[in-house]
Amino acid sequence: MTSTLTGALFIGATRRPGTHGQILAIEAATGARIQPAFGGASPADLDDACALAAAAFDPFRALPLERRAQFLEAVAQNILDLGDELIERAMQETGLPRPRIEGERGRTVGQLRLFAGVVRDGGFLDLRIDPALPDRQPLPRPDLRLRNVPVGPVAVFGASNFPLAFSVAGGDTASAFAAGCPVVVKAHSAHPGTSELVARALAKAVAGCGLPEGVFSMIFAEDRAVAQALVADPRIKAVGFTGSRTAGTAFMKIAAARPEPIPVYAEMSSINPVLLLPAALAARGAQIGTAFAASLTMGAGQFCTNPGLILVIEGEGLDDFLAAATRAITKAAPATMLTPGILAAYTRGVAALSGHDAVETVAAGAATDLKASPALFVTDAARFLARPELHEEVFGAASLVVRCPDLAAMTAVIEALEGQLTAALHMDEADYEAARGLLPLLERKVGRILVNGFGTGVEVAHAMVHGGPFPSTADGRSTSVGSLAIARFLRPVCYQDLPQGLLPPELQGDGAGLPRRLDGRPTL
């Protein structure tokens, strides 16, 4: 297929070559450089993008909800219309197989359509009307009306491991648009061609829906200072980020140090503990081991919800679990990782565990120069608690089993963990009492608790939470997946005694037509 890529920046409706360095994509399977070159944004390019976003904010947020929803649906359709060019470029840049990329395209389109429905429903506005009570004693009550409003232009940083679902038109962008916020995207350098194609779909939707051009811009930048300047720009009012803990915390510090601090919604680090409780382990240890290995090795382990820590109480079924997991992991073929940098970091992490005096290597596949093999390690609760470095994430298909002598030791290990995205409980009915005691602790530690499964595979749904206490995310009160993600980019405003003609249309009268609370009572 002939490439139609240009390597240009998207500064509102303008396509311009970047002049601040250049980026060349790397074919994940071979390490070869791929044309064309993508020019990096200069400070002037960034300033223009932020200025356009600021100018677009008030007109964009004032659009009727139906037009905002139609825009999200137009983006979704335009992405589908890119066809095989998008799929093949993403496969080339990431090394991910066609079914994975096609599935991720479906998820990306589904997210956009989900948020179109959220916008049409209007419940995200959280409309509240407390009518005036002029005769109330001892003091009258004023007329009070509340709605959520968008925070302003949002900076979104594309993720390396999801070239579609967490990138240019991914969940952060979709939820920001749904809230009424323009978006400036910093595309990930690992898949610039994929990013340009998706940016075209977005730009086409902006123009086709008659929106202000500053609703969407996208830049490339290898210069760390440009990315930092995007977070620091006073016109940016929130940040969505998925990536390393180092970069995420750096952005948090920049945002906090601004004259006007802003929130950074960063997803950063998680080892996603899996708890194997005694009755389940005794009944089906081998079955759990095989399923665990499949989850661990899926996509070369490059998921933020990968099962990186297994907590198990010594007893019947443990040997069966380890034997089954070992067989499956040893047979697993080496897999291409997303970038040479991710492969190098994974190799270092596995080497550190392999050489650790508190760890035993029980399974490791053969490695090649361009591919990584899964690995499984074992330690015990006492050594795990004494060695904090064993708590660190190894991004990829590596996991550590912690053998616990009893439930108290398992509880102590969970207490020592940092915040996580997920925790999984493998249990049978005989384990319910133990699980009941663990649930309050897990609620303090994670954003999603699941049973007899693994965290890999995040359903895009209204009840989904993809977030958790620090450092899994910067703000454990939020989620980056599901309809609640829109709340990150909203804030409440109260209107007291405002004349009816000056009120937002959805707050006039008794607010009929959208979900609302009227004098405290939910109603339509």
Short mmCIF file of C-alpha atoms in Angstrom, two decimals:
data_model
loop_
_atom_site.label_atom_id
_atom_site.label_comp_id
_atom_site.label_asym_id
_atom_site.label_seq_id
_atom_site.Cartn_x
_atom_site.Cartn_y
_atom_site.Cartn_z
CA MET A 1 0.00 0.00 0.00
CA THR A 2 1.39 3.40 -0.99
CA SER A 3 1.82 5.67 2.01
CA THR A 4 -0.13 8.93 2.03
CA LEU A 5 1.62 10.20 5.15
CA THR A 6 3.21 13.65 5.19
CA GLY A 7 4.80 13.93 8.65
CA ALA A 8 3.09 17.29 9.19
CA LEU A 9 1.87 18.84 12.42
CA PHE A 10 -1.84 19.53 12.87
CA ILE A 11 -2.13 23.10 14.18
CA GLY A 12 -5.86 23.61 14.06
CA ALA A 13 -6.86 23.45 10.38
CA THR A 14 -3.27 24.10 9.24
CA ARG A 15 -0.81 21.37 8.23
CA ARG A 16 2.74 22.51 8.64
CA PRO A 17 6.11 20.78 8.69
CA GLY A 18 7.75 20.58 12.09
CA THR A 19 11.21 22.14 12.18
CA HIS A 20 12.30 21.26 15.73
CA GLY A 21 14.08 17.97 15.15
CA GLN A 22 12.53 14.93 13.52
CA ILE A 23 11.08 11.55 14.38
CA LEU A 24 11.30 8.37 12.34
CA ALA A 25 9.08 5.45 13.21
CA ILE A 26 10.71 2.07 13.77
CA GLU A 27 9.31 -1.16 12.37
CA ALA A 28 8.87 -3.14 15.58
CA ALA A 29 9.55 -6.55 14.03
CA THR A 30 12.79 -5.62 12.26
CA GLY A 31 14.15 -2.47 13.88
CA ALA A 32 14.22 -0.73 10.49
CA ARG A 33 13.45 2.97 10.17
CA ILE A 34 10.21 3.85 8.37
CA GLN A 35 9.65 6.90 6.18
CA PRO A 36 8.50 9.62 6.20
CA ALA A 37 10.16 11.72 8.87
CA PHE A 38 7.85 13.55 11.27
CA GLY A 39 8.98 17.05 12.20
CA GLY A 40 9.01 18.07 15.83
CA ALA A 41 7.01 21.06 17.01
CA SER A 42 8.75 24.27 17.93
CA PRO A 43 7.73 26.49 20.84
CA ALA A 44 5.97 28.71 18.27
CA ASP A 45 3.97 25.74 16.95
CA LEU A 46 2.93 24.85 20.47
CA ASP A 47 1.95 28.43 21.22
CA ASP A 48 -0.24 28.54 18.10
CA ALA A 49 -1.97 25.26 19.00
CA CYS A 50 -2.73 26.42 22.53
CA ALA A 51 -3.94 29.82 21.32
CA LEU A 52 -6.34 28.17 18.89
CA ALA A 53 -7.59 25.82 21.61
CA ALA A 54 -8.25 28.73 23.94
CA ALA A 55 -10.11 30.62 21.21
CA ALA A 56 -12.23 27.56 20.40
CA PHE A 57 -13.20 26.79 23.99
CA ASP A 58 -16.21 29.05 24.50
CA PRO A 59 -17.79 28.43 21.06
CA PHE A 60 -17.25 24.68 21.35
CA ARG A 61 -18.70 24.32 24.83
CA ALA A 62 -21.71 26.44 23.87
CA LEU A 63 -22.78 24.04 21.12
CA PRO A 64 -26.05 22.16 21.63
CA LEU A 65 -25.43 18.72 23.09
CA GLU A 66 -26.72 17.05 19.94
CA ARG A 67 -24.05 18.72 17.80
CA ARG A 68 -21.33 17.67 20.23
CA ALA A 69 -22.59 14.10 20.09
CA GLN A 70 -22.69 14.18 16.29
CA PHE A 71 -19.07 15.34 16.25
CA LEU A 72 -17.97 12.35 18.35
CA GLU A 73 -19.85 10.01 16.04
CA ALA A 74 -18.26 11.64 12.99
CA VAL A 75 -14.79 11.01 14.45
CA ALA A 76 -15.70 7.35 14.99
CA GLN A 77 -16.94 6.91 11.42
CA ASN A 78 -13.93 8.70 9.95
CA ILE A 79 -11.60 6.33 11.81
CA LEU A 80 -13.44 3.35 10.35
CA ASP A 81 -13.24 4.94 6.91
CA LEU A 82 -9.42 4.92 7.11
CA GLY A 83 -9.67 1.20 6.46
CA ASP A 84 -6.64 -1.02 6.02
CA GLU A 85 -4.16 1.84 5.76
CA LEU A 86 -4.63 2.50 9.48
CA ILE A 87 -4.50 -1.18 10.46
CA GLU A 88 -1.38 -1.94 8.43
CA ARG A 89 0.52 1.13 9.59
CA ALA A 90 -0.30 0.40 13.23
CA MET A 91 0.83 -3.22 12.80
CA GLN A 92 4.08 -2.08 11.25
CA GLU A 93 4.86 0.47 13.95
CA THR A 94 3.89 -1.66 16.96
CA GLY A 95 4.46 -5.29 15.97
CA LEU A 96 0.96 -6.07 17.22
CA PRO A 97 -1.06 -8.58 15.16
CA ARG A 98 -3.99 -7.64 12.97
CA PRO A 99 -6.71 -9.02 15.31
CA ARG A 100 -5.34 -6.96 18.19
CA ILE A 101 -5.24 -3.76 16.12
CA GLU A 102 -8.68 -4.36 14.65
CA GLY A 103 -10.03 -5.03 18.13
CA GLU A 104 -8.44 -1.85 19.41
CA ARG A 105 -9.94 0.13 16.54
CA GLY A 106 -13.33 -1.27 17.55
CA ARG A 107 -12.75 -0.24 21.13
CA THR A 108 -11.70 3.27 20.06
CA VAL A 109 -14.79 3.71 17.93
CA GLY A 110 -16.92 2.25 20.72
CA GLN A 111 -15.55 4.75 23.23
CA LEU A 112 -16.40 7.66 20.96
CA ARG A 113 -19.93 6.37 20.44
CA LEU A 114 -20.35 5.68 24.16
CA PHE A 115 -19.52 9.30 24.92
CA ALA A 116 -21.88 10.50 22.20
CA GLY A 117 -24.62 8.73 24.13
CA VAL A 118 -23.41 10.25 27.40
CA VAL A 119 -23.58 13.72 25.86
CA ARG A 120 -27.10 13.21 24.51
CA ASP A 121 -28.33 11.93 27.87
CA GLY A 122 -27.11 15.06 29.64
CA GLY A 123 -26.76 13.37 33.02
CA PHE A 124 -23.09 14.35 33.12
CA LEU A 125 -24.20 17.98 33.62
CA ASP A 126 -25.50 16.98 37.09
CA LEU A 127 -28.23 19.61 36.89
CA ARG A 128 -29.58 20.70 40.28
CA ILE A 129 -32.33 23.22 40.91
CA ASP A 130 -33.28 24.44 44.41
CA PRO A 131 -36.09 26.98 43.84
CA ALA A 132 -36.23 30.08 45.98
CA LEU A 133 -38.15 29.87 49.27
CA PRO A 134 -38.88 33.54 49.99
CA ASP A 135 -41.13 32.76 52.97
CA ARG A 136 -38.78 30.37 54.72
CA GLN A 137 -38.04 31.27 58.34
CA PRO A 138 -35.85 32.47 59.89
CA LEU A 139 -34.22 33.33 56.52
CA PRO A 140 -35.43 32.97 52.94
CA ARG A 141 -33.59 30.64 50.56
CA PRO A 142 -32.27 32.12 47.31
CA ASP A 143 -32.84 30.45 43.96
CA LEU A 144 -29.89 28.07 43.42
CA ARG A 145 -29.06 26.24 40.19
CA LEU A 146 -26.02 24.11 39.40
CA ARG A 147 -24.50 22.51 36.34
CA ASN A 148 -21.12 21.08 35.41
CA VAL A 149 -19.07 23.04 32.90
CA PRO A 150 -15.91 21.99 31.03
CA VAL A 151 -12.60 23.02 32.56
CA GLY A 152 -10.96 24.31 29.36
CA PRO A 153 -8.41 23.09 26.81
CA VAL A 154 -6.89 19.71 27.66
CA ALA A 155 -3.44 18.32 26.81
CA VAL A 156 -3.45 14.61 25.95
CA PHE A 157 -0.31 12.49 25.69
CA GLY A 158 -0.59 9.40 23.49
CA ALA A 159 0.36 6.06 25.04
CA SER A 160 2.95 3.66 23.64
CA ASN A 161 1.06 0.43 24.30
CA PHE A 162 -2.33 1.38 22.82
CA PRO A 163 -1.76 3.14 19.48
CA LEU A 164 -5.50 3.76 19.06
CA ALA A 165 -7.49 3.33 22.28
CA PHE A 166 -5.19 5.46 24.47
CA SER A 167 -3.74 7.76 21.84
CA VAL A 168 -4.84 10.53 19.49
CA ALA A 169 -8.57 9.74 19.54
CA GLY A 170 -8.47 7.52 22.61
CA GLY A 171 -10.36 7.67 25.86
CA ASP A 172 -8.77 10.87 27.17
CA THR A 173 -9.52 12.75 23.97
CA ALA A 174 -13.04 11.34 23.65
CA SER A 175 -13.98 12.19 27.23
CA ALA A 176 -12.48 15.69 26.97
CA PHE A 177 -14.45 16.37 23.77
CA ALA A 178 -17.59 15.01 25.41
CA ALA A 179 -17.11 17.44 28.28
CA GLY A 180 -16.77 20.33 25.81
CA CYS A 181 -12.99 20.77 26.00
CA PRO A 182 -10.70 21.39 23.00
CA VAL A 183 -7.72 19.02 22.90
CA VAL A 184 -4.05 19.44 22.03
CA VAL A 185 -2.51 15.99 21.54
CA LYS A 186 1.17 15.21 21.83
CA ALA A 187 1.45 12.08 19.67
CA HIS A 188 3.62 9.21 20.86
CA SER A 189 6.87 8.88 18.93
CA ALA A 190 6.52 5.09 18.72
CA HIS A 191 3.63 5.28 16.25
CA PRO A 192 3.68 8.66 14.47
CA GLY A 193 2.19 7.35 11.23
CA THR A 194 -0.76 5.80 13.01
CA SER A 195 -1.19 9.08 14.86
CA GLU A 196 -1.21 11.15 11.68
CA LEU A 197 -3.87 8.96 10.12
CA VAL A 198 -6.13 9.24 13.17
CA ALA A 199 -5.48 12.98 13.35
CA ARG A 200 -6.80 13.25 9.81
CA ALA A 201 -10.01 11.57 10.89
CA LEU A 202 -10.35 14.05 13.76
CA ALA A 203 -9.55 17.10 11.66
CA LYS A 204 -12.04 15.99 9.02
CA ALA A 205 -14.74 15.71 11.67
CA VAL A 206 -13.93 19.17 13.05
CA ALA A 207 -14.26 20.72 9.59
CA GLY A 208 -17.25 18.62 8.57
CA CYS A 209 -19.19 19.54 11.72
CA GLY A 210 -18.40 23.24 11.32
CA LEU A 211 -16.49 23.48 14.59
CA PRO A 212 -13.80 26.05 15.46
CA GLU A 213 -10.47 24.81 14.14
CA GLY A 214 -8.82 24.94 17.56
CA VAL A 215 -11.03 22.13 18.88
CA PHE A 216 -8.20 19.76 17.83
CA SER A 217 -4.47 20.07 17.26
CA MET A 218 -1.71 17.46 17.27
CA ILE A 219 2.02 17.88 17.57
CA PHE A 220 5.05 15.62 17.42
CA ALA A 221 7.91 16.31 19.80
CA GLU A 222 11.07 14.44 20.71
CA ASP A 223 12.30 17.41 22.72
CA ARG A 224 11.24 16.85 26.33
CA ALA A 225 11.10 20.60 26.84
CA VAL A 226 8.24 20.92 24.33
CA ALA A 227 6.17 18.30 26.15
CA GLN A 228 6.87 20.03 29.44
CA ALA A 229 5.92 23.39 27.93
CA LEU A 230 2.56 21.95 26.88
CA VAL A 231 1.79 21.05 30.50
CA ALA A 232 3.02 24.46 31.67
CA ASP A 233 1.09 26.52 29.11
CA PRO A 234 -1.42 28.70 31.01
CA ARG A 235 -4.16 28.02 28.44
CA ILE A 236 -4.10 24.28 29.21
CA LYS A 237 -6.43 23.46 32.11
CA ALA A 238 -5.97 19.68 32.54
CA VAL A 239 -3.69 16.87 31.34
CA GLY A 240 -4.40 13.26 30.36
CA PHE A 241 -1.36 10.98 30.33
CA THR A 242 -0.61 7.25 30.12
CA GLY A 243 3.00 6.20 30.48
CA SER A 244 5.90 5.83 32.85
CA ARG A 245 5.93 6.83 36.49
CA THR A 246 8.97 9.03 35.86
CA ALA A 247 7.26 11.09 33.16
CA GLY A 248 3.92 11.18 34.93
CA THR A 249 5.34 12.49 38.19
CA ALA A 250 7.43 15.04 36.28
CA PHE A 251 4.26 16.39 34.65
CA MET A 252 2.51 16.43 38.03
CA LYS A 253 5.31 18.61 39.46
CA ILE A 254 5.17 21.01 36.52
CA ALA A 255 1.40 21.32 36.79
CA ALA A 256 1.52 21.87 40.54
CA ALA A 257 4.19 24.56 40.22
CA ARG A 258 2.24 26.68 37.73
CA PRO A 259 0.85 30.02 38.95
CA GLU A 260 -2.51 28.32 38.34
CA PRO A 261 -2.02 24.63 39.23
CA ILE A 262 -3.99 22.17 37.13
CA PRO A 263 -4.90 18.50 37.51
CA VAL A 264 -2.84 15.80 35.80
CA TYR A 265 -4.69 12.55 35.25
CA ALA A 266 -1.73 10.23 34.81
CA GLU A 267 -1.85 6.45 34.63
CA MET A 268 1.61 5.26 35.55
CA SER A 269 2.49 2.04 37.35
CA SER A 270 0.68 -1.08 38.53
CA ILE A 271 1.56 -4.73 39.24
CA ASN A 272 -2.06 -5.84 39.72
CA PRO A 273 -1.93 -8.46 42.50
CA VAL A 274 -3.70 -11.78 41.97
CA LEU A 275 -4.78 -13.53 45.17
CA LEU A 276 -5.10 -17.32 45.06
CA LEU A 277 -7.26 -18.41 47.99
CA PRO A 278 -6.94 -21.95 49.42
CA ALA A 279 -10.14 -23.69 48.31
CA ALA A 280 -9.89 -22.43 44.73
CA LEU A 281 -6.21 -23.32 44.58
CA ALA A 282 -6.83 -26.84 45.84
CA ALA A 283 -9.71 -27.42 43.44
CA ARG A 284 -8.18 -26.04 40.25
CA GLY A 285 -4.57 -24.96 40.74
CA ALA A 286 -3.43 -26.23 37.35
CA GLN A 287 -6.34 -24.59 35.55
CA ILE A 288 -5.59 -21.25 37.21
CA GLY A 289 -1.90 -21.60 36.34
CA THR A 290 -2.62 -22.12 32.66
CA ALA A 291 -5.08 -19.20 32.54
CA PHE A 292 -2.59 -16.99 34.38
CA ALA A 293 0.15 -17.74 31.85
CA ALA A 294 -2.19 -16.86 28.97
CA SER A 295 -3.02 -13.52 30.60
CA LEU A 296 0.63 -12.82 31.41
CA THR A 297 1.89 -13.45 27.88
CA MET A 298 -0.95 -11.83 25.94
CA GLY A 299 0.41 -8.95 23.86
CA ALA A 300 3.91 -9.59 25.21
CA GLY A 301 2.61 -8.51 28.61
CA GLN A 302 2.39 -4.89 27.50
CA PHE A 303 -0.80 -4.07 29.40
CA CYS A 304 -1.10 -1.78 32.39
CA THR A 305 -3.34 -4.44 33.99
CA ASN A 306 -0.92 -7.32 33.47
CA PRO A 307 -0.78 -9.79 36.42
CA GLY A 308 2.68 -8.90 37.74
CA LEU A 309 2.24 -10.27 41.28
CA ILE A 310 0.72 -13.54 42.49
CA LEU A 311 -0.04 -13.94 46.20
CA VAL A 312 -0.69 -17.51 47.27
CA ILE A 313 -1.11 -19.28 50.60
CA GLU A 314 1.04 -22.39 50.94
CA GLY A 315 -1.02 -25.55 50.61
CA GLU A 316 -2.68 -28.01 48.30
CA GLY A 317 -2.73 -26.97 44.67
CA LEU A 318 0.27 -24.62 44.78
CA ASP A 319 2.60 -27.11 43.11
CA ASP A 320 -0.02 -27.76 40.43
CA PHE A 321 -0.38 -24.02 39.81
CA LEU A 322 3.38 -23.50 39.48
CA ALA A 323 3.85 -26.54 37.27
CA ALA A 324 1.08 -25.53 34.87
CA ALA A 325 2.22 -21.91 34.71
CA THR A 326 5.81 -23.00 34.16
CA ARG A 327 4.88 -25.34 31.31
CA ALA A 328 2.87 -22.68 29.54
CA ILE A 329 5.44 -19.92 30.00
CA THR A 330 8.35 -22.11 28.89
CA LYS A 331 6.48 -23.02 25.70
CA ALA A 332 5.52 -19.43 24.91
CA ALA A 333 7.23 -18.06 21.83
CA PRO A 334 9.29 -14.88 22.14
CA ALA A 335 7.17 -11.84 21.27
CA THR A 336 7.92 -8.53 19.61
CA MET A 337 7.71 -5.61 22.01
CA LEU A 338 6.46 -2.20 21.03
CA THR A 339 9.75 -0.32 20.96
CA PRO A 340 13.46 -1.01 21.46
CA GLY A 341 13.29 1.12 24.61
CA ILE A 342 10.48 -0.96 26.11
CA LEU A 343 12.37 -4.16 25.23
CA ALA A 344 15.54 -2.84 26.86
CA ALA A 345 13.69 -1.85 30.03
CA TYR A 346 12.00 -5.26 30.20
CA THR A 347 15.32 -7.04 29.72
CA ARG A 348 16.86 -5.03 32.57
CA GLY A 349 13.92 -5.76 34.85
CA VAL A 350 14.05 -9.50 34.19
CA ALA A 351 17.82 -9.54 34.68
CA ALA A 352 17.45 -7.76 38.03
CA LEU A 353 14.95 -10.36 39.25
CA SER A 354 16.98 -13.27 37.85
CA GLY A 355 20.04 -12.13 39.77
CA HIS A 356 18.24 -11.17 42.99
CA ASP A 357 19.31 -13.12 46.06
CA ALA A 358 15.74 -13.23 47.41
CA VAL A 359 14.18 -14.59 44.21
CA GLU A 360 14.11 -17.96 42.44
CA THR A 361 13.62 -18.17 38.69
CA VAL A 362 11.12 -20.91 37.87
CA ALA A 363 10.34 -20.22 34.20
CA ALA A 364 12.01 -18.26 31.44
CA GLY A 365 11.73 -18.65 27.69
CA ALA A 366 14.45 -18.17 25.14
CA ALA A 367 15.09 -14.57 24.07
CA THR A 368 16.22 -13.06 20.76
CA ASP A 369 17.70 -9.69 19.83
CA LEU A 370 14.34 -8.20 18.86
CA LYS A 371 11.88 -10.23 20.94
CA ALA A 372 11.23 -10.82 24.62
CA SER A 373 10.33 -14.03 26.43
CA PRO A 374 8.07 -14.32 29.48
CA ALA A 375 9.51 -15.08 32.90
CA LEU A 376 8.17 -16.26 36.25
CA PHE A 377 9.86 -15.83 39.61
CA VAL A 378 9.12 -16.96 43.17
CA THR A 379 9.88 -15.49 46.59
CA ASP A 380 8.26 -15.69 50.02
CA ALA A 381 6.30 -13.13 52.02
CA ALA A 382 9.08 -12.37 54.51
CA ARG A 383 11.63 -11.60 51.80
CA PHE A 384 9.11 -9.66 49.73
CA LEU A 385 8.27 -7.45 52.69
CA ALA A 386 11.95 -6.87 53.45
CA ARG A 387 12.96 -5.93 49.90
CA PRO A 388 10.96 -2.98 48.50
CA GLU A 389 12.64 -3.26 45.10
CA LEU A 390 10.64 -6.46 44.54
CA HIS A 391 7.46 -4.35 44.54
CA GLU A 392 8.45 -2.48 41.35
CA GLU A 393 6.72 -3.02 38.03
CA VAL A 394 8.49 -4.83 35.22
CA PHE A 395 6.51 -3.75 32.16
CA GLY A 396 6.10 -6.90 30.11
CA ALA A 397 5.41 -10.60 30.56
CA ALA A 398 7.18 -11.09 33.90
CA SER A 399 5.51 -11.96 37.19
CA LEU A 400 6.54 -12.70 40.75
CA VAL A 401 4.86 -15.34 42.92
CA VAL A 402 4.88 -14.60 46.66
CA ARG A 403 4.37 -17.67 48.83
CA CYS A 404 2.54 -16.77 52.05
CA PRO A 405 2.43 -19.13 55.05
CA ASP A 406 -1.08 -18.01 56.00
CA LEU A 407 -3.80 -15.42 55.44
CA ALA A 408 -2.17 -13.02 57.89
CA ALA A 409 1.01 -12.96 55.81
CA MET A 410 -0.98 -12.39 52.62
CA THR A 411 -2.74 -9.50 54.31
CA ALA A 412 0.59 -8.01 55.38
CA VAL A 413 1.87 -8.18 51.81
CA ILE A 414 -1.22 -6.39 50.48
CA GLU A 415 -0.85 -3.73 53.17
CA ALA A 416 2.72 -3.09 51.96
CA LEU A 417 1.72 -2.56 48.33
CA GLU A 418 1.34 0.79 46.63
CA GLY A 419 -1.88 1.72 44.86
CA GLN A 420 -2.90 -0.55 41.98
CA LEU A 421 -5.29 -0.52 39.04
CA THR A 422 -6.69 -4.00 39.73
CA ALA A 423 -6.71 -6.91 42.15
CA ALA A 424 -8.06 -10.35 41.29
CA LEU A 425 -9.42 -12.90 43.76
CA HIS A 426 -9.47 -16.54 42.74
CA MET A 427 -11.88 -18.20 45.11
CA ASP A 428 -14.55 -20.81 45.67
CA GLU A 429 -17.45 -20.64 48.09
CA ALA A 430 -15.31 -21.97 50.93
CA ASP A 431 -13.04 -18.91 50.48
CA TYR A 432 -15.84 -16.36 50.92
CA GLU A 433 -15.09 -15.65 54.56
CA ALA A 434 -11.42 -14.96 53.84
CA ALA A 435 -12.41 -12.79 50.86
CA ARG A 436 -14.87 -10.83 53.01
CA GLY A 437 -12.02 -9.88 55.32
CA LEU A 438 -9.74 -8.87 52.44
CA LEU A 439 -12.23 -6.71 50.54
CA PRO A 440 -11.98 -3.57 52.73
CA LEU A 441 -8.19 -3.66 52.37
CA LEU A 442 -8.38 -4.17 48.61
CA GLU A 443 -10.83 -1.27 48.31
CA ARG A 444 -8.15 0.97 49.82
CA LYS A 445 -5.50 -0.29 47.43
CA VAL A 446 -7.10 -0.69 43.99
CA GLY A 447 -9.62 0.74 41.55
CA ARG A 448 -11.12 -2.54 40.28
CA ILE A 449 -11.64 -5.82 42.13
CA LEU A 450 -12.45 -8.88 40.04
CA VAL A 451 -13.13 -12.52 40.80
CA ASN A 452 -11.81 -15.67 39.07
CA GLY A 453 -10.24 -13.77 36.23
CA PHE A 454 -7.36 -11.43 35.41
CA GLY A 455 -7.29 -7.66 34.93
CA THR A 456 -6.20 -7.80 31.29
CA GLY A 457 -9.19 -6.83 29.20
CA VAL A 458 -10.84 -3.58 30.27
CA GLU A 459 -14.48 -3.35 29.26
CA VAL A 460 -15.56 0.09 28.04
CA ALA A 461 -18.75 0.47 30.05
CA HIS A 462 -20.55 2.86 32.36
CA ALA A 463 -19.50 1.00 35.54
CA MET A 464 -15.85 0.47 34.60
CA VAL A 465 -13.07 2.01 36.69
CA HIS A 466 -9.60 2.15 35.19
CA GLY A 467 -7.77 4.04 37.87
CA GLY A 468 -6.57 3.58 41.40
CA PRO A 469 -4.56 5.10 44.24
CA PHE A 470 -1.12 6.53 43.51
CA PRO A 471 1.08 5.51 41.72
CA SER A 472 -1.32 3.52 39.55
CA THR A 473 -2.83 6.89 38.76
CA ALA A 474 -2.17 10.44 39.85
CA ASP A 475 -5.69 10.83 41.22
CA GLY A 476 -7.45 7.71 42.49
CA ARG A 477 -10.81 9.50 42.46
CA SER A 478 -10.95 9.25 38.66
CA THR A 479 -11.08 6.74 35.83
CA SER A 480 -9.73 6.92 32.28
CA VAL A 481 -12.12 4.26 30.92
CA GLY A 482 -15.92 4.27 31.00
CA SER A 483 -18.45 7.07 31.00
CA LEU A 484 -17.29 8.40 34.38
CA ALA A 485 -14.07 9.51 32.67
CA ILE A 486 -15.87 12.65 31.54
CA ALA A 487 -15.92 13.88 35.16
CA ARG A 488 -12.17 14.57 35.02
CA PHE A 489 -12.75 17.48 32.67
CA LEU A 490 -15.75 19.10 34.35
CA ARG A 491 -16.28 21.41 37.31
CA PRO A 492 -19.49 22.61 39.02
CA VAL A 493 -20.83 26.16 38.79
CA CYS A 494 -23.72 27.46 40.92
CA TYR A 495 -26.01 30.29 39.71
CA GLN A 496 -27.71 32.17 42.55
CA ASP A 497 -30.73 34.34 41.77
CA LEU A 498 -29.71 34.67 38.13
CA PRO A 499 -32.59 36.01 35.97
CA GLN A 500 -34.26 33.30 33.90
CA GLY A 501 -33.21 34.87 30.61
CA LEU A 502 -29.54 34.76 31.62
CA LEU A 503 -29.52 31.17 32.83
CA PRO A 504 -28.13 28.38 30.65
CA PRO A 505 -31.08 26.87 28.72
CA GLU A 506 -30.89 23.56 30.59
CA LEU A 507 -31.36 25.36 33.92
CA GLN A 508 -34.25 27.59 32.93
CA GLY A 509 -37.67 26.93 34.44
CA ASP A 510 -37.69 23.56 36.14
CA GLY A 511 -35.04 22.17 33.81
CA ALA A 512 -37.40 19.85 31.95
CA GLY A 513 -35.92 17.57 29.31
CA LEU A 514 -32.68 16.46 30.97
CA PRO A 515 -31.94 14.43 34.12
CA ARG A 516 -31.80 16.73 37.13
CA ARG A 517 -32.40 17.08 40.85
CA LEU A 518 -35.34 19.37 41.56
CA ASP A 519 -35.30 20.47 45.20
CA GLY A 520 -33.14 17.44 45.92
CA ARG A 521 -35.33 14.87 44.15
CA PRO A 522 -34.01 13.02 41.07
CA THR A 523 -36.41 13.60 38.21
CA LEU A 524 -36.73 14.09 34.47
#
